[in-house]
mmCIF file of C-alpha atoms in Angstrom:
data_model
loop_
_atom_site.group_PDB
_atom_site.id
_atom_site.type_symbol
_atom_site.label_atom_id
_atom_site.label_comp_id
_atom_site.label_asym_id
_atom_site.label_seq_id
_atom_site.Cartn_x
_atom_site.Cartn_y
_atom_site.Cartn_z
ATOM 1 C CA ASN N 8 -18.278 31.235 -0.012
ATOM 2 C CA ALA N 9 -19.590 27.825 -1.796
ATOM 3 C CA THR N 10 -22.434 27.743 -4.010
ATOM 4 C CA PHE N 11 -25.183 25.665 -3.136
ATOM 5 C CA MET N 12 -24.035 23.308 -5.711
ATOM 6 C CA GLU N 13 -20.482 22.904 -4.217
ATOM 7 C CA LYS N 14 -22.006 22.623 -0.750
ATOM 8 C CA ILE N 15 -24.077 19.533 -2.235
ATOM 9 C CA GLU N 16 -20.933 18.222 -4.068
ATOM 10 C CA LYS N 17 -18.795 18.150 -0.822
ATOM 11 C CA LEU N 18 -21.593 16.467 0.915
ATOM 12 C CA ARG N 19 -21.814 13.659 -1.736
ATOM 13 C CA ARG N 20 -18.125 12.973 -2.003
ATOM 14 C CA LYS N 21 -18.402 12.433 1.909
ATOM 15 C CA ILE N 22 -21.376 10.182 1.406
ATOM 16 C CA ASN N 23 -19.691 8.495 -1.442
ATOM 17 C CA SER N 24 -16.613 7.774 0.993
ATOM 18 C CA ILE N 25 -19.394 6.427 3.773
ATOM 19 C CA ASP N 26 -20.865 3.989 0.938
ATOM 20 C CA LYS N 27 -17.598 2.440 0.019
ATOM 21 C CA LYS N 28 -16.805 1.887 3.745
ATOM 22 C CA ILE N 29 -20.392 0.235 3.967
ATOM 23 C CA ALA N 30 -19.878 -2.046 0.886
ATOM 24 C CA THR N 31 -16.740 -3.463 1.778
ATOM 25 C CA ASN N 32 -18.173 -4.249 5.328
ATOM 26 C CA LEU N 33 -21.168 -5.839 3.716
ATOM 27 C CA ARG N 34 -18.895 -8.095 1.775
ATOM 28 C CA LYS N 35 -17.014 -8.994 4.887
ATOM 29 C CA ARG N 36 -20.235 -9.677 6.868
ATOM 30 C CA ALA N 37 -21.458 -11.703 3.891
ATOM 31 C CA HIS N 38 -18.264 -14.121 3.921
ATOM 32 C CA LEU N 39 -18.774 -14.549 7.711
ATOM 33 C CA VAL N 40 -22.568 -15.396 7.295
ATOM 34 C CA SER N 41 -21.588 -18.000 4.512
ATOM 35 C CA LYS N 42 -19.153 -19.601 7.169
ATOM 36 C CA ILE N 43 -21.838 -19.411 9.687
ATOM 37 C CA GLY N 44 -24.120 -21.289 6.981
ATOM 38 C CA HIS N 45 -21.937 -23.980 6.409
ATOM 39 C CA LEU N 46 -21.276 -24.892 10.105
ATOM 40 C CA LYS N 47 -25.041 -24.822 10.773
ATOM 41 C CA ASN N 48 -25.639 -26.630 7.569
ATOM 42 C CA SER N 49 -23.091 -29.352 8.470
ATOM 43 C CA LYS N 50 -24.853 -30.163 11.903
ATOM 44 C CA ASN N 51 -28.271 -29.762 10.185
ATOM 45 C CA SER N 52 -29.110 -26.712 12.541
ATOM 46 C CA PRO N 53 -32.174 -24.140 11.001
ATOM 47 C CA ILE N 54 -30.605 -21.177 9.385
ATOM 48 C CA PHE N 55 -33.365 -18.762 10.889
ATOM 49 C CA ASP N 56 -32.640 -17.575 14.509
ATOM 50 C CA ALA N 57 -35.406 -15.159 15.612
ATOM 51 C CA LEU N 58 -33.563 -14.353 19.089
ATOM 52 C CA ARG N 59 -30.427 -13.315 17.256
ATOM 53 C CA GLU N 60 -32.436 -11.222 14.796
ATOM 54 C CA GLN N 61 -34.204 -9.594 17.221
ATOM 55 C CA GLU N 62 -31.051 -8.655 19.320
ATOM 56 C CA ILE N 63 -29.714 -7.193 16.159
ATOM 57 C CA LEU N 64 -32.585 -5.021 15.579
ATOM 58 C CA ALA N 65 -33.142 -4.332 19.178
ATOM 59 C CA SER N 66 -29.348 -2.665 19.194
ATOM 60 C CA LEU N 67 -30.168 -0.409 16.628
ATOM 61 C CA GLU N 68 -30.942 3.407 17.557
ATOM 62 C CA THR N 69 -33.611 4.544 14.530
ATOM 63 C CA ASP N 70 -36.278 2.972 12.505
ATOM 64 C CA TYR N 71 -33.961 3.907 9.587
ATOM 65 C CA GLU N 72 -31.454 1.372 10.714
ATOM 66 C CA ARG N 73 -33.971 -1.220 11.619
ATOM 67 C CA THR N 74 -35.453 -1.220 7.823
ATOM 68 C CA ILE N 75 -32.084 -1.251 6.392
ATOM 69 C CA PHE N 76 -30.743 -4.192 8.850
ATOM 70 C CA LYS N 77 -34.048 -6.185 8.246
ATOM 71 C CA LYS N 78 -33.341 -6.473 4.154
ATOM 72 C CA ILE N 79 -29.588 -7.236 5.450
ATOM 73 C CA LEU N 80 -31.120 -10.411 7.667
ATOM 74 C CA VAL N 81 -33.161 -11.667 4.968
ATOM 75 C CA GLU N 82 -30.276 -11.385 2.037
ATOM 76 C CA SER N 83 -27.980 -13.019 5.172
ATOM 77 C CA ARG N 84 -30.481 -15.879 5.563
ATOM 78 C CA LYS N 85 -30.063 -16.645 1.576
ATOM 79 C CA LEU N 86 -26.604 -16.788 2.056
ATOM 80 C CA GLU N 87 -26.631 -19.180 4.741
ATOM 81 C CA SER N 88 -28.609 -21.499 3.070
ATOM 82 C CA ARG N 89 -26.523 -21.804 0.126
#
């Protein structure tokens, strides 16, 4: 039988694997956001799109997800503004 700490370590290894995938996808997202920012800036289009952000947040299932995505959206606007 696995000990308490062995069980925790096994779960942490799974979390670490997921974290790596999240980080990779955040980098991919940032790259795409930057491209959108360049397009918006070239047409003097506003960076902030309230409807788009509402759609993203409404598509999420939990407050946990919405809290994290709100921060992602804030950081994405910063990337688009560059």
